[in-house]
XYZ file of N, CA, C and O in Angstrom:
808
model
N 0.832 -1.191 0.000
C 0.000 0.000 0.000
C 0.874 1.251 0.000
O 1.997 1.229 0.462
N 0.304 2.330 -0.498
C 1.043 3.576 -0.584
C 1.059 4.292 0.753
O 0.518 3.825 1.737
N 1.676 5.482 0.800
C 1.828 6.226 2.038
C 0.524 6.632 2.673
O -0.535 6.622 2.054
N 0.606 7.042 3.938
C -0.577 7.391 4.720
C -0.985 8.835 4.463
O -0.152 9.727 4.408
N -2.286 9.044 4.298
C -2.868 10.380 4.209
C -3.878 10.531 5.328
O -4.637 9.626 5.615
N -3.905 11.685 5.990
C -4.827 11.929 7.100
C -5.981 12.817 6.660
O -5.796 13.765 5.903
N -7.168 12.510 7.169
C -8.350 13.326 6.904
C -9.104 13.477 8.217
O -9.773 12.561 8.666
N -8.950 14.633 8.871
C -9.597 14.837 10.180
C -11.091 15.042 9.987
O -11.532 15.685 9.040
N -11.874 14.483 10.931
C -13.325 14.594 10.880
C -13.811 15.486 12.015
O -13.319 15.414 13.136
N -14.803 16.326 11.722
C -15.375 17.198 12.747
C -16.268 16.373 13.667
O -17.047 15.543 13.210
N -16.114 16.572 14.983
C -16.961 15.906 15.972
C -17.517 16.950 16.932
O -16.985 18.054 17.044
N -18.583 16.575 17.638
C -19.272 17.522 18.516
C -18.678 17.594 19.919
O -19.110 18.397 20.723
N -17.736 16.747 20.244
C -17.259 16.672 21.628
C -15.760 16.443 21.684
O -15.192 15.778 20.822
N -15.141 16.988 22.724
C -13.720 16.723 22.945
C -13.497 15.279 23.352
O -12.382 14.768 23.278
N -14.560 14.588 23.768
C -14.434 13.187 24.180
C -14.270 12.242 22.990
O -13.820 11.116 23.163
N -14.654 12.679 21.806
C -14.570 11.857 20.598
C -13.803 12.638 19.535
O -14.259 13.686 19.080
N -12.634 12.160 19.158
C -11.828 12.782 18.105
C -11.584 11.749 17.019
O -11.122 10.641 17.309
N -11.903 12.100 15.774
C -11.848 11.102 14.704
C -11.091 11.616 13.490
O -11.064 12.816 13.211
N -10.471 10.694 12.792
C -9.823 10.989 11.517
C -9.823 9.729 10.660
O -9.954 8.619 11.178
N -9.710 9.910 9.353
C -9.595 8.782 8.439
C -8.175 8.753 7.904
O -7.671 9.758 7.394
N -7.515 7.603 8.058
C -6.169 7.405 7.538
C -6.286 6.637 6.223
O -6.915 5.579 6.175
N -5.700 7.190 5.173
C -5.755 6.563 3.852
C -4.464 5.791 3.596
O -3.381 6.367 3.603
N -4.601 4.493 3.385
C -3.482 3.641 2.991
C -3.755 3.207 1.547
O -4.422 2.206 1.311
N -3.264 4.002 0.593
C -3.652 3.766 -0.789
C -5.141 4.042 -0.921
O -5.630 5.098 -0.530
N -5.905 3.051 -1.427
C -7.351 3.245 -1.561
C -8.117 2.690 -0.364
O -9.341 2.695 -0.352
N -7.389 2.202 0.648
C -8.027 1.609 1.830
C -8.101 2.650 2.937
O -7.125 3.350 3.218
N -9.275 2.765 3.564
C -9.526 3.845 4.523
C -9.776 3.301 5.926
O -10.694 2.507 6.130
N -8.973 3.761 6.872
C -9.097 3.360 8.273
C -9.653 4.526 9.080
O -9.074 5.614 9.102
N -10.774 4.292 9.737
C -11.334 5.285 10.649
C -10.671 5.098 12.012
O -10.795 4.042 12.626
N -9.952 6.115 12.462
C -9.255 6.078 13.749
C -9.966 7.057 14.680
O -10.086 8.243 14.376
N -10.415 6.558 15.829
C -11.142 7.392 16.780
C -10.472 7.307 18.151
O -10.211 6.217 18.652
N -10.187 8.464 18.744
C -9.722 8.537 20.126
C -10.932 8.826 21.006
O -11.724 9.734 20.694
N -11.088 8.077 22.097
C -12.251 8.257 22.964
C -11.825 8.490 24.407
O -10.764 8.052 24.841
N -12.677 9.208 25.125
C -12.524 9.352 26.578
C -13.927 9.350 27.170
O -14.661 10.342 27.077
N -14.313 8.223 27.765
C -15.665 8.064 28.280
C -15.763 8.531 29.734
O -14.756 8.579 30.455
N -16.986 8.869 30.182
C -17.176 9.260 31.588
C -16.813 8.115 32.527
O -16.698 6.957 32.109
N -16.659 8.435 33.800
C -16.316 7.430 34.809
C -17.505 6.514 35.114
O -18.659 6.927 35.031
N -17.185 5.291 35.469
C -18.183 4.318 35.898
C -18.399 4.484 37.398
O -17.488 4.245 38.190
N -19.623 4.885 37.847
C -19.865 5.037 39.283
C -19.957 3.704 40.027
O -20.027 3.676 41.249
N -19.979 2.605 39.279
C -19.932 1.239 39.816
C -21.137 0.901 40.692
O -21.018 0.208 41.696
N -22.297 1.392 40.278
C -23.569 1.023 40.893
C -24.523 0.653 39.760
O -24.275 0.970 38.597
N -25.620 -0.026 40.086
C -26.559 -0.441 39.050
C -27.360 0.746 38.518
O -27.427 0.989 37.320
N -27.974 1.501 39.410
C -28.788 2.653 39.003
C -27.961 3.928 39.113
O -27.473 4.263 40.197
N -27.808 4.636 38.000
C -26.993 5.845 37.991
C -27.552 6.801 36.944
O -28.357 6.423 36.085
N -27.115 8.041 37.000
C -27.511 9.042 36.012
C -26.686 8.806 34.752
O -25.498 9.135 34.701
N -27.317 8.228 33.729
C -26.581 7.847 32.522
C -26.631 8.896 31.423
O -26.195 8.636 30.294
N -27.092 10.110 31.734
C -27.274 11.135 30.705
C -25.980 11.419 29.933
O -25.965 11.422 28.697
N -24.881 11.655 30.658
C -23.624 11.973 29.980
C -23.113 10.789 29.172
O -22.631 10.947 28.051
N -23.241 9.588 29.716
C -22.805 8.384 29.004
C -23.568 8.229 27.697
O -22.971 7.943 26.647
N -24.876 8.434 27.727
C -25.684 8.278 26.519
C -25.312 9.314 25.458
O -25.346 9.019 24.259
N -24.946 10.519 25.894
C -24.527 11.558 24.944
C -23.248 11.131 24.225
O -23.136 11.233 23.001
N -22.266 10.629 24.987
C -20.993 10.218 24.374
C -21.211 9.012 23.464
O -20.645 8.940 22.363
N -22.043 8.071 23.893
C -22.360 6.929 23.037
C -22.997 7.398 21.734
O -22.656 6.902 20.648
N -23.910 8.359 21.812
C -24.584 8.874 20.613
C -23.593 9.556 19.673
O -23.691 9.419 18.443
N -22.626 10.280 20.244
C -21.628 10.954 19.407
C -20.738 9.944 18.689
O -20.432 10.097 17.504
N -20.337 8.889 19.398
C -19.520 7.857 18.768
C -20.333 7.107 17.714
O -19.839 6.824 16.616
N -21.596 6.807 18.024
C -22.468 6.125 17.074
C -22.611 6.947 15.789
O -22.575 6.402 14.678
N -22.743 8.261 15.922
C -22.910 9.132 14.759
C -21.680 9.086 13.849
O -21.806 9.041 12.628
N -20.488 9.093 14.446
C -19.259 9.025 13.642
C -19.188 7.687 12.916
O -18.878 7.624 11.722
N -19.497 6.598 13.612
C -19.452 5.269 13.007
C -20.477 5.137 11.880
O -20.210 4.530 10.839
N -21.660 5.713 12.079
C -22.735 5.572 11.106
C -22.520 6.397 9.846
O -23.175 6.154 8.831
N -21.596 7.355 9.911
C -21.335 8.192 8.738
C -20.720 7.401 7.591
O -20.809 7.802 6.437
N -20.069 6.286 7.907
C -19.449 5.464 6.869
C -18.245 6.159 6.244
O -17.610 7.022 6.854
N -17.923 5.779 5.004
C -16.776 6.365 4.317
C -15.456 5.739 4.699
O -14.399 6.320 4.480
N -15.497 4.527 5.284
C -14.269 3.859 5.699
C -14.418 2.362 5.498
O -15.522 1.841 5.330
N -13.267 1.662 5.519
C -13.252 0.218 5.309
C -13.011 -0.561 6.589
O -13.310 -1.742 6.668
N -12.435 0.061 7.576
C -12.188 -0.559 8.868
C -12.084 0.539 9.910
O -11.856 1.703 9.571
N -12.282 0.192 11.176
C -12.190 1.225 12.214
C -11.505 0.702 13.462
O -11.613 -0.480 13.805
N -10.777 1.608 14.112
C -10.159 1.358 15.410
C -10.574 2.495 16.335
O -10.368 3.662 16.009
N -11.168 2.149 17.466
C -11.532 3.136 18.476
C -10.690 2.849 19.710
O -10.847 1.803 20.338
N -9.810 3.757 20.045
C -8.889 3.522 21.153
C -8.927 4.642 22.164
O -9.239 5.786 21.841
N -8.617 4.308 23.420
C -8.524 5.343 24.439
C -8.959 4.843 25.803
O -8.982 3.643 26.080
N -9.318 5.797 26.650
C -9.766 5.507 28.018
C -11.288 5.391 27.999
O -12.003 6.387 28.007
N -11.764 4.160 28.002
C -13.204 3.902 27.957
C -13.830 3.953 29.349
O -15.052 4.009 29.471
N -13.002 3.904 30.383
C -13.498 3.825 31.771
C -14.499 2.686 31.922
O -15.394 2.733 32.772
N -14.358 1.675 31.090
C -15.269 0.528 31.072
C -14.469 -0.752 31.243
O -13.611 -1.066 30.426
N -14.743 -1.448 32.341
C -14.150 -2.752 32.577
C -15.263 -3.781 32.415
O -16.221 -3.803 33.191
N -15.135 -4.631 31.405
C -16.196 -5.585 31.068
C -16.464 -6.597 32.172
O -17.501 -7.273 32.159
N -15.575 -6.690 33.144
C -15.752 -7.656 34.230
C -16.647 -7.121 35.352
O -17.033 -7.869 36.249
N -16.989 -5.849 35.305
C -17.804 -5.253 36.357
C -19.297 -5.526 36.149
O -19.761 -5.650 35.008
N -20.027 -5.594 37.247
C -21.482 -5.742 37.209
C -22.118 -4.424 37.644
O -22.679 -4.313 38.730
N -22.026 -3.418 36.793
C -22.582 -2.104 37.101
C -23.525 -1.703 35.966
O -23.481 -2.260 34.864
N -24.375 -0.714 36.236
C -25.258 -0.209 35.197
C -24.477 0.354 34.023
O -24.863 0.201 32.858
N -23.359 1.011 34.324
C -22.481 1.559 33.291
C -21.958 0.433 32.404
O -21.994 0.529 31.170
N -21.467 -0.637 33.020
C -20.901 -1.757 32.259
C -21.966 -2.433 31.398
O -21.702 -2.816 30.250
N -23.177 -2.561 31.923
C -24.265 -3.170 31.153
C -24.601 -2.315 29.937
O -24.783 -2.814 28.826
N -24.664 -1.004 30.152
C -24.962 -0.081 29.056
C -23.877 -0.129 27.986
O -24.169 -0.158 26.789
N -22.613 -0.155 28.407
C -21.508 -0.180 27.454
C -21.468 -1.484 26.664
O -21.201 -1.494 25.457
N -21.730 -2.600 27.327
C -21.730 -3.891 26.640
C -22.795 -3.908 25.550
O -22.552 -4.369 24.419
N -23.998 -3.395 25.869
C -25.077 -3.351 24.891
C -24.732 -2.413 23.736
O -24.992 -2.722 22.568
N -24.120 -1.271 24.062
C -23.753 -0.299 23.028
C -22.714 -0.870 22.065
O -22.859 -0.764 20.844
N -21.675 -1.486 22.602
C -20.615 -2.032 21.754
C -21.142 -3.153 20.865
O -20.725 -3.291 19.706
N -22.053 -3.942 21.381
C -22.672 -4.983 20.572
C -23.518 -4.365 19.462
O -23.510 -4.828 18.325
N -24.231 -3.309 19.795
C -25.085 -2.629 18.813
C -24.286 -2.100 17.635
O -24.678 -2.260 16.474
N -23.152 -1.441 17.924
C -22.373 -0.825 16.844
C -21.358 -1.778 16.225
O -20.629 -1.423 15.298
N -21.281 -3.003 16.751
C -20.439 -4.018 16.125
C -18.957 -3.858 16.373
O -18.146 -4.137 15.484
N -18.582 -3.440 17.587
C -17.170 -3.294 17.927
C -16.749 -4.385 18.908
O -17.496 -4.718 19.833
N -15.555 -4.932 18.699
C -15.024 -5.978 19.582
C -13.671 -5.534 20.126
O -12.919 -4.816 19.466
N -13.359 -5.980 21.338
C -12.105 -5.602 21.989
C -10.942 -6.439 21.452
O -11.072 -7.653 21.285
N -9.807 -5.793 21.225
C -8.622 -6.546 20.804
C -8.091 -7.396 21.960
O -7.328 -8.333 21.731
N -8.524 -7.086 23.191
C -8.096 -7.902 24.331
C -8.721 -9.294 24.276
O -8.296 -10.187 24.989
N -9.741 -9.491 23.425
C -10.278 -10.841 23.213
C -9.258 -11.707 22.468
O -9.236 -12.922 22.621
N -8.441 -11.062 21.666
C -7.411 -11.772 20.898
C -6.075 -11.764 21.621
O -5.304 -12.730 21.519
N -5.799 -10.691 22.339
C -4.539 -10.540 23.071
C -4.862 -10.202 24.537
O -4.929 -9.028 24.895
N -5.107 -11.210 25.365
C -5.494 -10.964 26.766
C -4.455 -10.116 27.504
O -3.252 -10.232 27.258
N -4.952 -9.266 28.409
C -4.073 -8.380 29.173
C -4.299 -8.581 30.665
O -5.339 -9.091 31.085
N -3.313 -8.169 31.470
C -3.458 -8.246 32.915
C -4.237 -7.043 33.450
O -5.216 -7.185 34.167
N -3.794 -5.829 33.083
C -4.495 -4.619 33.493
C -3.991 -3.455 32.651
O -2.935 -3.541 32.017
N -4.753 -2.368 32.654
C -4.288 -1.138 32.001
C -4.314 0.043 32.969
O -3.816 1.105 32.649
N -4.913 -0.170 34.143
C -5.005 0.915 35.120
C -4.706 0.395 36.526
O -5.271 -0.604 36.963
N -3.788 1.088 37.211
C -3.459 0.781 38.607
C -4.102 1.841 39.489
O -3.838 3.038 39.317
N -4.962 1.413 40.414
C -5.655 2.366 41.280
C -4.691 2.991 42.287
O -3.550 2.535 42.455
N -5.162 4.030 42.964
C -4.286 4.808 43.845
C -3.789 4.024 45.050
O -2.834 4.451 45.712
N -4.425 2.867 45.347
C -3.926 2.052 46.459
C -2.699 1.228 46.051
O -2.100 0.525 46.866
N -2.323 1.337 44.763
C -1.173 0.609 44.204
C -1.303 -0.911 44.324
O -0.311 -1.630 44.300
N -2.543 -1.387 44.451
C -2.787 -2.826 44.543
C -3.860 -3.276 43.562
O -3.651 -4.209 42.792
N -5.023 -2.624 43.605
C -6.128 -3.034 42.735
C -5.945 -2.484 41.321
O -5.395 -1.406 41.122
N -6.406 -3.262 40.349
C -6.229 -2.901 38.943
C -7.543 -3.065 38.180
O -8.461 -3.743 38.629
N -7.600 -2.432 37.026
C -8.752 -2.530 36.139
C -8.270 -2.525 34.687
O -7.129 -2.151 34.402
N -9.152 -2.931 33.795
C -8.883 -2.838 32.349
C -9.812 -1.763 31.806
O -10.948 -2.034 31.403
N -9.354 -0.509 31.828
C -10.167 0.634 31.419
C -9.799 1.153 30.046
O -10.609 1.828 29.393
N -8.586 0.890 29.610
C -8.089 1.390 28.328
C -8.163 0.250 27.320
O -7.828 -0.895 27.638
N -8.564 0.573 26.110
C -8.862 -0.501 25.177
C -8.818 -0.013 23.734
O -8.934 1.192 23.467
N -8.651 -0.949 22.830
C -8.872 -0.727 21.401
C -10.074 -1.580 21.013
O -10.062 -2.790 21.230
N -11.076 -0.952 20.446
C -12.212 -1.687 19.879
C -12.174 -1.537 18.366
O -11.953 -0.436 17.850
N -12.370 -2.646 17.676
C -12.301 -2.656 16.215
C -13.537 -3.350 15.654
O -14.237 -4.074 16.365
N -13.799 -3.143 14.361
C -14.872 -3.897 13.735
C -14.372 -5.316 13.442
O -13.170 -5.561 13.329
N -15.316 -6.269 13.383
C -14.977 -7.693 13.227
C -14.021 -7.951 12.073
O -13.088 -8.754 12.191
N -14.255 -7.277 10.948
C -13.461 -7.545 9.749
C -12.002 -7.137 9.907
O -11.130 -7.665 9.226
N -11.738 -6.198 10.821
C -10.364 -5.713 10.994
C -9.575 -6.555 11.988
O -8.340 -6.605 11.923
N -10.262 -7.233 12.906
C -9.582 -7.952 13.980
C -8.518 -8.942 13.487
O -7.435 -9.022 14.088
N -8.747 -9.707 12.401
C -7.713 -10.646 11.944
C -6.394 -9.970 11.553
O -5.348 -10.620 11.528
N -6.443 -8.667 11.228
C -5.238 -7.964 10.786
C -4.499 -7.276 11.931
O -3.459 -6.647 11.708
N -5.052 -7.373 13.148
C -4.334 -6.867 14.327
C -3.303 -7.925 14.702
O -3.649 -9.037 15.087
N -2.033 -7.594 14.572
C -0.955 -8.565 14.769
C -0.497 -8.661 16.217
O 0.011 -9.694 16.651
N -0.660 -7.596 16.970
C -0.245 -7.608 18.376
C -0.867 -6.404 19.075
O -1.143 -5.379 18.439
N -1.093 -6.530 20.371
C -1.631 -5.414 21.150
C -1.388 -5.696 22.622
O -1.343 -6.850 23.043
N -1.240 -4.622 23.402
C -1.047 -4.802 24.831
C -0.678 -3.501 25.517
O -0.374 -2.504 24.861
N -0.680 -3.497 26.855
C -0.266 -2.322 27.609
C 1.246 -2.315 27.839
O 1.886 -3.372 27.818
N 1.774 -1.127 28.052
C 3.195 -0.981 28.402
C 3.260 -0.537 29.862
O 2.910 0.594 30.187
N 3.695 -1.424 30.738
C 3.816 -1.092 32.160
C 5.214 -0.524 32.409
O 6.177 -1.261 32.601
N 5.303 0.793 32.387
C 6.585 1.482 32.502
C 6.793 1.988 33.924
O 5.891 2.601 34.512
N 7.975 1.760 34.456
C 8.270 2.159 35.828
C 8.265 3.654 36.052
O 7.997 4.120 37.160
N 8.546 4.453 35.012
C 8.617 5.905 35.178
C 7.318 6.592 34.760
O 7.276 7.813 34.622
N 6.246 5.811 34.573
C 4.965 6.381 34.171
C 4.270 6.982 35.395
O 3.978 6.290 36.355
N 3.988 8.279 35.363
C 3.376 8.965 36.500
C 1.861 8.810 36.533
O 1.214 9.170 37.518
N 1.284 8.290 35.470
C -0.161 8.093 35.404
C -0.535 6.696 35.884
O 0.258 5.755 35.769
N -1.748 6.551 36.404
C -2.240 5.228 36.754
C -2.563 4.399 35.521
O -2.660 3.177 35.588
N -2.743 5.072 34.387
C -3.048 4.395 33.129
C -1.759 3.994 32.410
O -0.857 4.818 32.244
N -1.694 2.754 31.996
C -0.564 2.305 31.181
C -0.842 2.635 29.715
O -1.977 2.473 29.249
N 0.163 3.099 28.969
C -0.035 3.288 27.526
C -0.392 1.949 26.888
O 0.085 0.899 27.313
N -1.252 1.985 25.878
C -1.610 0.755 25.160
C -1.134 0.866 23.720
O -1.112 1.942 23.135
N -0.742 -0.275 23.176
C -0.095 -0.314 21.868
C -0.799 -1.334 20.981
O -1.223 -2.393 21.459
N -0.925 -1.013 19.705
C -1.546 -1.931 18.748
C -0.725 -1.950 17.464
O -0.330 -0.892 16.966
N -0.448 -3.161 16.963
C 0.230 -3.325 15.680
C -0.785 -3.833 14.670
O -1.361 -4.908 14.853
N -0.984 -3.062 13.594
C -1.936 -3.434 12.549
C -1.177 -3.799 11.280
O -0.353 -3.025 10.798
N -1.452 -4.997 10.751
C -0.791 -5.447 9.518
C -1.443 -4.844 8.294
O -2.131 -5.540 7.531
N -1.230 -3.559 8.092
C -1.886 -2.843 6.992
C -1.531 -3.445 5.641
O -2.377 -3.543 4.748
N -0.294 -3.883 5.483
C 0.144 -4.401 4.184
C -0.552 -5.709 3.821
O -0.579 -6.100 2.655
N -1.155 -6.384 4.816
C -1.844 -7.652 4.554
C -3.317 -7.475 4.209
O -3.979 -8.423 3.780
N -3.846 -6.260 4.416
C -5.263 -6.023 4.159
C -5.492 -5.931 2.651
O -4.819 -5.162 1.969
N -6.417 -6.730 2.101
C -6.644 -6.689 0.654
C -7.169 -5.336 0.198
O -7.942 -4.684 0.913
N -6.749 -4.906 -0.977
C -7.213 -3.635 -1.521
C -8.696 -3.715 -1.850
O -9.209 -4.759 -2.243
N -9.385 -2.605 -1.683
C -10.807 -2.520 -1.974
C -11.001 -2.171 -3.440
O -10.324 -1.319 -3.985
N -11.944 -2.852 -4.079
C -12.278 -2.506 -5.459
C -13.327 -1.409 -5.442
O -14.029 -1.208 -4.447
N -13.493 -0.703 -6.544
C -14.451 0.395 -6.620
C -15.882 -0.087 -6.392
O -16.726 0.640 -5.891
N -16.163 -1.350 -6.748
C -17.525 -1.866 -6.635
C -17.886 -2.274 -5.211
O -19.051 -2.414 -4.877
N -16.862 -2.488 -4.372
C -17.128 -2.963 -3.023
C -17.784 -1.886 -2.181
O -17.404 -0.715 -2.229
N -18.757 -2.288 -1.394
C -19.428 -1.366 -0.494
C -18.580 -1.191 0.757
O -18.012 -2.143 1.264
N -18.495 0.040 1.232
C -17.716 0.318 2.437
C -18.376 -0.358 3.626
O -19.589 -0.276 3.812
N -17.576 -1.064 4.420
C -18.108 -1.766 5.576
C -18.325 -0.790 6.725
O -17.495 0.058 6.993
N -19.443 -0.936 7.386
C -19.707 -0.171 8.605
C -20.161 -1.145 9.671
O -20.691 -2.208 9.345
N -19.953 -0.825 10.946
C -20.389 -1.739 12.000
C -21.887 -1.971 11.948
O -22.649 -1.100 11.567
N -22.313 -3.185 12.353
C -23.737 -3.469 12.417
C -24.355 -2.670 13.557
O -23.699 -2.325 14.518
N -25.633 -2.382 13.452
C -26.324 -1.656 14.507
C -27.800 -2.028 14.490
O -28.325 -2.490 13.491
N -28.458 -1.811 15.628
C -29.879 -2.082 15.716
C -30.654 -1.031 14.936
O -30.363 0.161 15.037
N -31.646 -1.461 14.163
C -32.467 -0.537 13.371
C -33.715 -0.190 14.176
O -34.791 -0.757 13.970
N -33.568 0.752 15.116
C -34.685 1.093 15.996
C -35.877 1.615 15.214
O -37.025 1.417 15.618
N -35.634 2.309 14.106
C -36.738 2.876 13.340
C -37.621 1.799 12.714
O -38.768 2.052 12.358
N -37.105 0.574 12.594
C -37.887 -0.521 12.017
C -38.614 -1.338 13.081
O -39.455 -2.175 12.756
N -38.289 -1.115 14.352
C -38.895 -1.892 15.435
C -40.252 -1.314 15.811
O -40.419 -0.096 15.878
N -41.224 -2.214 16.055
C -42.532 -1.739 16.521
C -42.505 -1.659 18.043
O -41.534 -2.044 18.702
N -43.579 -1.154 18.637
C -43.620 -0.925 20.079
C -43.484 -2.227 20.864
O -42.867 -2.253 21.931
N -44.053 -3.328 20.347
C -43.941 -4.614 21.032
C -42.496 -5.106 21.079
O -42.043 -5.643 22.097
N -41.765 -4.931 19.989
C -40.363 -5.356 19.935
C -39.499 -4.535 20.889
O -38.617 -5.068 21.566
N -39.760 -3.237 20.955
C -39.005 -2.371 21.870
C -39.313 -2.747 23.318
O -38.416 -2.824 24.164
N -40.600 -3.020 23.621
C -40.987 -3.424 24.967
C -40.315 -4.738 25.358
O -39.821 -4.897 26.476
N -40.279 -5.689 24.408
C -39.645 -6.981 24.662
C -38.151 -6.814 24.932
O -37.586 -7.452 25.824
N -37.502 -5.910 24.185
C -36.075 -5.650 24.375
C -35.826 -5.077 25.773
O -34.886 -5.473 26.469
N -36.694 -4.145 26.206
C -36.547 -3.554 27.542
C -36.715 -4.615 28.627
O -36.007 -4.608 29.630
N -37.668 -5.526 28.438
C -37.901 -6.583 29.418
C -36.686 -7.492 29.557
O -36.337 -7.914 30.658
N -36.026 -7.789 28.425
C -34.829 -8.620 28.458
C -33.726 -7.931 29.250
O -33.056 -8.547 30.085
N -33.536 -6.622 29.021
C -32.511 -5.871 29.750
C -32.823 -5.826 31.243
O -31.929 -5.976 32.083
N -34.103 -5.614 31.580
C -34.490 -5.565 32.991
C -34.251 -6.909 33.670
O -33.823 -6.968 34.829
N -34.528 -7.994 32.949
C -34.306 -9.338 33.509
C -32.826 -9.566 33.784
O -32.443 -10.110 34.825
N -31.972 -9.097 32.861
C -30.531 -9.247 33.051
C -30.059 -8.442 34.262
O -29.195 -8.873 35.024
N -30.638 -7.250 34.443
C -30.282 -6.429 35.601
C -30.674 -7.121 36.909
O -29.924 -7.110 37.879
N -31.872 -7.713 36.912
C -32.339 -8.413 38.111
C -31.431 -9.597 38.452
O -31.149 -9.853 39.612
N -30.959 -10.300 37.416
C -30.075 -11.430 37.637
C -28.744 -10.994 38.247
O -28.165 -11.680 39.083
N -28.279 -9.791 37.844
C -27.022 -9.277 38.386
C -27.182 -8.895 39.853
O -26.259 -9.012 40.643
N -28.373 -8.397 40.207
C -28.601 -7.943 41.569
C -28.799 -9.088 42.548
O -28.647 -8.933 43.747
N -29.169 -10.296 42.044
C -29.398 -11.463 42.917
C -28.114 -11.965 43.549
O -27.053 -11.836 43.014
């Protein structure tokens, strides 16, 4: 592939910064994210979280790319049983993003102030089609790092990604088509989520 070209995209929030990197005719959507903190309770004020999710969803839905990487401080640890974690899991499934830590397991990315407990808050999420081309990923635990967050690194095998033909449709993450759902389907979806919440509280 030829050299990289950058195309910055306008976003509505400092929490979501996006650009498209051009590798020849192949386009990678690169997004830096910073999500609100997880209060680690089941019932919480999710207004700010929903706004950031909507902003990220809007960038993803715009299309114009062949693969995407969303990296940064998600403040989301998938191992937690909190309302925040439940909301994030549903959102990531909706937009079709998967964690690279599923392919490259990590110990932690964040050390809490007690210098003992850890969390996995920093992450790279990619679309399914891009995951096979991620060659390596992980945190860098550096002794001179003054932050509780460890830098995270990802190696993408760009040269192995097949070139896109003009006829190929640009891939975008899958998402729920709420506009096609009737009231009964939406009610059923809410009941399923409520049941899952009740199971977590037991």
